[in-house]
Amino acid sequence: LPNPYAFHDTLHGIDSQAIRKTGLCVLPGKVLGKPGLLLSTQIRDGGPAPKTMPFKPALAQIISNQKKIGDLFLPVLMKGDLREFDQQMPYIHLHRLQLARLERLSSFERDDIQQTITRKLLMLYRQADSLVC
């Protein structure tokens, strides 16, 4: 889970126009009796069953698809993105940062944000199969 006291991991001054919903959630594999993390379409009350994949292949597919169209996948969490599933199991709704819409920031600041998110995502990717929730 994200550390709410890690203020150095918090982005400030991000224009809300640069944030987009992804419709994706990160779930503990325990929900479906599987190890590690899962990536799922958003869970909706009364809606169809969400599509779920192991985190690593799902993330690799998303990044590859975005790269093909010349875009980046930079997932971020916003306040309120940590939710509960069945009142006991946490899940995280993902938003996506669009760097091109950060017009008030310098290219140096945008590059730094991109590198920071990419580094954290790579760390999570490497640990995804062994994380226990």
Coordinates of N, CA and C in Angstrom, one line a residue:
L1 N 0.8 -1.2 0.0 CA 0.0 0.0 0.0 C 0.9 1.2 0.0
P2 N 0.4 2.3 -0.6 CA 1.2 3.6 -0.5 C 1.4 4.0 0.9
N3 N 2.5 4.7 1.1 CA 2.8 5.2 2.5 C 2.3 6.7 2.5
P4 N 1.3 7.0 3.3 CA 0.7 8.3 3.3 C 1.7 9.3 3.9
Y5 N 2.8 8.9 4.6 CA 3.7 9.8 5.2 C 5.0 10.0 4.3
A6 N 5.0 9.4 3.2 CA 6.1 9.6 2.3 C 5.9 10.8 1.4
F7 N 6.1 12.0 2.0 CA 5.8 13.2 1.3 C 6.7 13.5 0.1
H8 N 7.9 12.9 0.1 CA 8.8 13.0 -1.0 C 8.2 12.2 -2.3
D9 N 7.3 11.4 -2.1 CA 6.7 10.6 -3.2 C 5.4 11.3 -3.7
T10 N 5.1 12.4 -3.2 CA 3.8 13.1 -3.5 C 4.1 14.2 -4.5
L11 N 3.3 14.2 -5.6 CA 3.5 15.3 -6.6 C 2.5 16.4 -6.2
H12 N 3.0 17.6 -6.3 CA 2.2 18.8 -5.9 C 2.2 19.7 -7.2
G13 N 1.1 20.5 -7.2 CA 1.0 21.5 -8.3 C 0.7 20.9 -9.6
I14 N 0.1 19.7 -9.6 CA -0.3 19.0 -10.9 C -1.7 19.5 -11.3
D15 N -1.8 20.0 -12.5 CA -3.0 20.5 -13.0 C -4.0 19.4 -13.2
S16 N -5.2 19.5 -12.7 CA -6.2 18.4 -12.8 C -6.5 18.0 -14.3
Q17 N -6.2 18.9 -15.2 CA -6.4 18.6 -16.6 C -5.4 17.6 -17.1
A18 N -4.4 17.4 -16.4 CA -3.3 16.4 -16.8 C -3.6 15.0 -16.3
I19 N -4.6 14.8 -15.5 CA -4.9 13.5 -14.9 C -6.2 12.9 -15.6
R20 N -6.1 11.7 -15.9 CA -7.2 11.0 -16.6 C -7.5 9.6 -15.8
K21 N -8.7 9.3 -15.7 CA -9.1 8.0 -15.2 C -8.7 6.9 -16.1
T22 N -8.2 5.7 -15.6 CA -7.8 4.6 -16.5 C -8.9 3.5 -16.5
G23 N -9.8 3.5 -15.5 CA -10.7 2.4 -15.4 C -10.1 1.1 -14.9
L24 N -8.8 1.2 -14.4 CA -8.1 0.0 -14.0 C -7.9 0.1 -12.4
C25 N -7.9 -1.1 -11.9 CA -7.6 -1.3 -10.4 C -6.5 -2.3 -10.2
V26 N -5.8 -2.1 -9.1 CA -4.8 -3.1 -8.7 C -5.4 -3.8 -7.5
L27 N -5.4 -5.1 -7.6 CA -6.0 -5.9 -6.5 C -5.0 -6.9 -6.0
P28 N -5.1 -7.3 -4.7 CA -4.3 -8.4 -4.2 C -4.8 -9.7 -4.9
G29 N -3.9 -10.5 -5.3 CA -4.2 -11.8 -5.9 C -5.1 -12.7 -5.1
K30 N -5.0 -12.4 -3.8 CA -5.8 -13.2 -2.8 C -7.3 -13.2 -3.1
V31 N -7.8 -12.1 -3.7 CA -9.2 -12.0 -4.1 C -9.6 -13.2 -4.9
L32 N -8.8 -13.6 -5.8 CA -9.1 -14.8 -6.7 C -8.3 -16.0 -6.4
G33 N -7.7 -16.0 -5.2 CA -6.9 -17.2 -4.8 C -5.6 -17.3 -5.5
K34 N -5.0 -16.2 -6.0 CA -3.8 -16.2 -6.8 C -2.7 -15.4 -6.0
P35 N -1.4 -15.7 -6.3 CA -0.4 -15.0 -5.7 C -0.2 -13.6 -6.3
G36 N 0.5 -12.7 -5.6 CA 0.9 -11.4 -6.2 C -0.2 -10.5 -6.4
L37 N 0.0 -9.6 -7.4 CA -1.0 -8.6 -7.7 C -1.7 -8.9 -9.0
L38 N -2.9 -8.3 -9.1 CA -3.7 -8.4 -10.3 C -4.1 -7.0 -10.8
L39 N -4.3 -6.9 -12.1 CA -4.8 -5.7 -12.7 C -6.2 -6.0 -13.2
S40 N -7.1 -5.2 -12.9 CA -8.5 -5.5 -13.2 C -9.2 -4.2 -13.8
T41 N -10.2 -4.4 -14.6 CA -11.1 -3.3 -15.0 C -11.8 -2.9 -13.8
Q42 N -12.3 -1.7 -13.8 CA -12.9 -1.2 -12.5 C -14.1 -2.0 -12.1
I43 N -14.2 -2.2 -10.8 CA -15.3 -2.9 -10.2 C -16.5 -2.0 -10.0
R44 N -17.6 -2.4 -10.5 CA -18.8 -1.6 -10.4 C -20.0 -2.4 -9.8
D45 N -20.7 -1.8 -8.8 CA -21.8 -2.5 -8.2 C -22.9 -2.8 -9.3
G46 N -23.2 -4.1 -9.4 CA -24.3 -4.5 -10.3 C -23.8 -4.5 -11.8
G47 N -22.6 -4.2 -12.0 CA -22.1 -4.3 -13.4 C -21.5 -5.6 -13.7
P48 N -21.0 -5.8 -15.0 CA -20.5 -7.1 -15.4 C -19.2 -7.4 -14.6
A49 N -18.9 -8.7 -14.5 CA -17.7 -9.1 -13.8 C -16.5 -8.4 -14.4
P50 N -15.6 -7.9 -13.6 CA -14.4 -7.2 -14.2 C -13.5 -8.2 -14.9
K51 N -12.7 -7.7 -15.9 CA -11.7 -8.6 -16.5 C -10.4 -8.4 -15.7
T52 N -9.8 -9.5 -15.4 CA -8.6 -9.5 -14.5 C -7.5 -10.3 -15.1
M53 N -6.3 -9.7 -15.0 CA -5.0 -10.4 -15.4 C -4.0 -10.2 -14.4
P54 N -3.0 -11.1 -14.4 CA -1.8 -10.9 -13.5 C -1.2 -9.6 -13.8
F55 N -0.7 -8.9 -12.8 CA -0.2 -7.5 -12.9 C 0.9 -7.4 -14.0
K56 N 1.9 -8.2 -14.0 CA 3.0 -8.0 -14.9 C 2.7 -8.1 -16.3
P57 N 2.0 -9.2 -16.8 CA 1.7 -9.2 -18.2 C 0.7 -8.1 -18.6
A58 N -0.2 -7.7 -17.7 CA -1.2 -6.7 -18.0 C -0.5 -5.3 -18.2
L59 N 0.4 -5.0 -17.3 CA 1.2 -3.8 -17.3 C 2.1 -3.8 -18.6
A60 N 2.7 -4.9 -18.9 CA 3.6 -4.9 -20.1 C 2.8 -4.7 -21.3
Q61 N 1.6 -5.2 -21.4 CA 0.7 -5.0 -22.6 C 0.3 -3.6 -22.7
I62 N -0.1 -3.0 -21.6 CA -0.5 -1.5 -21.6 C 0.6 -0.7 -22.1
I63 N 1.8 -0.9 -21.5 CA 2.9 0.0 -21.9 C 3.3 -0.2 -23.3
S64 N 3.2 -1.4 -23.8 CA 3.5 -1.7 -25.2 C 2.5 -1.0 -26.1
N65 N 1.2 -1.1 -25.8 CA 0.2 -0.5 -26.6 C 0.4 1.0 -26.6
Q66 N 0.7 1.6 -25.5 CA 0.9 3.1 -25.4 C 2.1 3.5 -26.2
K67 N 3.2 2.7 -26.2 CA 4.4 3.0 -26.9 C 4.1 3.0 -28.4
K68 N 3.3 2.0 -28.9 CA 3.0 1.9 -30.3 C 2.3 3.2 -30.8
I69 N 1.6 3.9 -30.0 CA 0.9 5.1 -30.4 C 1.7 6.3 -30.0
G70 N 2.9 6.2 -29.5 CA 3.8 7.3 -29.2 C 3.4 7.9 -27.9
D71 N 2.8 7.2 -26.9 CA 2.4 7.7 -25.7 C 3.0 7.0 -24.5
L72 N 2.9 7.5 -23.3 CA 3.5 6.9 -22.1 C 2.3 6.5 -21.2
F73 N 2.5 5.5 -20.4 CA 1.6 5.1 -19.4 C 2.3 5.4 -18.1
L74 N 1.8 6.5 -17.4 CA 2.3 7.0 -16.2 C 1.2 6.9 -15.1
P75 N 1.0 5.8 -14.5 CA -0.1 5.7 -13.5 C 0.3 6.5 -12.2
V76 N -0.8 7.1 -11.7 CA -0.6 7.8 -10.4 C -1.8 7.5 -9.5
L77 N -1.7 7.7 -8.3 CA -2.8 7.6 -7.3 C -3.2 9.0 -6.9
M78 N -4.5 9.2 -6.8 CA -5.0 10.4 -6.3 C -5.6 10.2 -4.9
K79 N -5.8 11.2 -4.1 CA -6.4 11.0 -2.8 C -7.8 10.4 -3.1
G80 N -8.1 9.3 -2.3 CA -9.3 8.6 -2.5 C -9.3 7.4 -3.4
D81 N -8.1 7.1 -4.0 CA -8.0 6.0 -4.9 C -7.9 4.7 -4.2
L82 N -7.5 4.7 -2.9 CA -7.5 3.4 -2.1 C -8.9 3.1 -1.7
R83 N -9.4 2.0 -2.1 CA -10.8 1.7 -1.8 C -10.8 0.3 -1.1
E84 N -12.0 -0.1 -0.8 CA -12.2 -1.5 -0.2 C -13.1 -2.3 -1.0
F85 N -12.7 -3.6 -1.1 CA -13.5 -4.6 -1.8 C -14.1 -5.5 -0.8
D86 N -15.4 -5.7 -0.8 CA -16.1 -6.5 0.2 C -15.8 -6.1 1.7
Q87 N -15.6 -4.8 1.8 CA -15.4 -4.2 3.2 C -14.1 -4.6 3.9
Q88 N -13.3 -5.5 3.3 CA -12.1 -6.0 4.0 C -10.8 -5.9 3.1
M89 N -11.0 -6.1 1.8 CA -9.8 -6.2 0.9 C -9.6 -4.9 0.2
P90 N -8.4 -4.3 0.4 CA -8.1 -3.1 -0.3 C -7.8 -3.3 -1.8
Y91 N -8.2 -2.2 -2.5 CA -7.8 -2.2 -3.9 C -7.5 -0.7 -4.3
I92 N -6.7 -0.5 -5.3 CA -6.3 0.8 -5.7 C -6.8 1.1 -7.1
H93 N -7.5 2.2 -7.2 CA -7.9 2.7 -8.6 C -6.8 3.5 -9.1
L94 N -6.4 3.3 -10.4 CA -5.4 4.1 -11.0 C -5.9 5.2 -11.9
H95 N -5.2 6.3 -11.8 CA -5.3 7.4 -12.7 C -4.0 7.4 -13.5
R96 N -4.1 8.3 -14.6 CA -2.9 8.3 -15.5 C -2.5 9.8 -15.7
L97 N -1.2 10.1 -15.6 CA -0.7 11.4 -15.8 C -0.4 11.6 -17.3
Q98 N -0.8 12.7 -17.9 CA -0.5 13.0 -19.2 C 0.5 14.2 -19.2
L99 N 1.8 13.9 -19.4 CA 2.8 14.9 -19.3 C 2.6 16.1 -20.2
A100 N 2.1 15.9 -21.4 CA 2.0 17.0 -22.4 C 1.0 18.1 -21.8
R101 N 0.1 17.7 -20.9 CA -0.8 18.6 -20.4 C -0.3 19.4 -19.2
L102 N 0.9 19.2 -18.8 CA 1.5 19.9 -17.7 C 2.3 21.1 -18.3
E103 N 1.5 22.0 -18.8 CA 2.0 23.1 -19.6 C 2.8 24.1 -18.7
R104 N 2.4 24.2 -17.4 CA 3.1 25.2 -16.6 C 4.4 24.7 -16.1
L105 N 4.8 23.5 -16.3 CA 6.0 22.9 -15.8 C 7.1 23.0 -16.9
S106 N 8.3 23.1 -16.5 CA 9.4 23.1 -17.5 C 9.6 21.7 -18.0
S107 N 10.3 21.5 -19.1 CA 10.6 20.2 -19.7 C 11.5 19.4 -18.7
F108 N 12.3 20.1 -17.9 CA 13.1 19.4 -16.9 C 12.2 18.8 -15.8
E109 N 11.2 19.6 -15.4 CA 10.3 19.1 -14.3 C 9.4 17.9 -14.9
R110 N 9.0 18.1 -16.1 CA 8.2 17.0 -16.7 C 9.0 15.7 -16.8
D111 N 10.3 15.8 -17.3 CA 11.2 14.7 -17.4 C 11.4 14.0 -16.0
D112 N 11.6 14.9 -15.0 CA 11.9 14.4 -13.7 C 10.7 13.6 -13.2
I113 N 9.5 14.1 -13.4 CA 8.2 13.4 -13.0 C 8.1 12.1 -13.7
Q114 N 8.4 12.1 -15.1 CA 8.3 10.9 -15.8 C 9.3 9.8 -15.3
Q115 N 10.5 10.2 -15.1 CA 11.6 9.3 -14.6 C 11.2 8.7 -13.2
T116 N 10.7 9.6 -12.3 CA 10.3 9.1 -11.0 C 9.2 8.1 -11.0
I117 N 8.1 8.4 -11.8 CA 7.0 7.4 -11.9 C 7.5 6.1 -12.6
T118 N 8.3 6.3 -13.6 CA 8.8 5.1 -14.3 C 9.6 4.2 -13.4
R119 N 10.5 4.8 -12.6 CA 11.3 4.1 -11.6 C 10.5 3.4 -10.6
K120 N 9.5 4.0 -10.1 CA 8.6 3.4 -9.1 C 7.8 2.3 -9.7
L121 N 7.3 2.5 -10.9 CA 6.5 1.4 -11.6 C 7.4 0.2 -11.9
L122 N 8.6 0.4 -12.3 CA 9.5 -0.7 -12.5 C 9.8 -1.5 -11.3
M123 N 9.9 -0.8 -10.2 CA 10.1 -1.4 -8.9 C 8.9 -2.3 -8.5
L124 N 7.7 -1.7 -8.7 CA 6.5 -2.5 -8.4 C 6.4 -3.7 -9.4
Y125 N 6.7 -3.5 -10.6 CA 6.7 -4.5 -11.6 C 7.5 -5.7 -11.2
R126 N 8.7 -5.4 -10.7 CA 9.7 -6.5 -10.3 C 9.2 -7.2 -9.1
Q127 N 8.5 -6.6 -8.2 CA 8.0 -7.2 -7.0 C 6.6 -7.8 -7.1
A128 N 5.9 -7.5 -8.1 CA 4.4 -7.8 -8.2 C 4.1 -9.3 -7.9
D129 N 4.9 -10.2 -8.4 CA 4.6 -11.6 -8.2 C 4.8 -12.1 -6.7
S130 N 5.6 -11.4 -6.0 CA 6.0 -11.8 -4.6 C 5.3 -11.0 -3.5
L131 N 4.5 -10.0 -3.9 CA 3.9 -9.2 -2.9 C 2.7 -9.9 -2.3
V132 N 2.6 -9.8 -1.0 CA 1.5 -10.5 -0.2 C 0.7 -9.4 0.4
C133 N -0.6 -9.4 0.3 CA -1.5 -8.4 0.9 C -2.3 -9.0 2.0

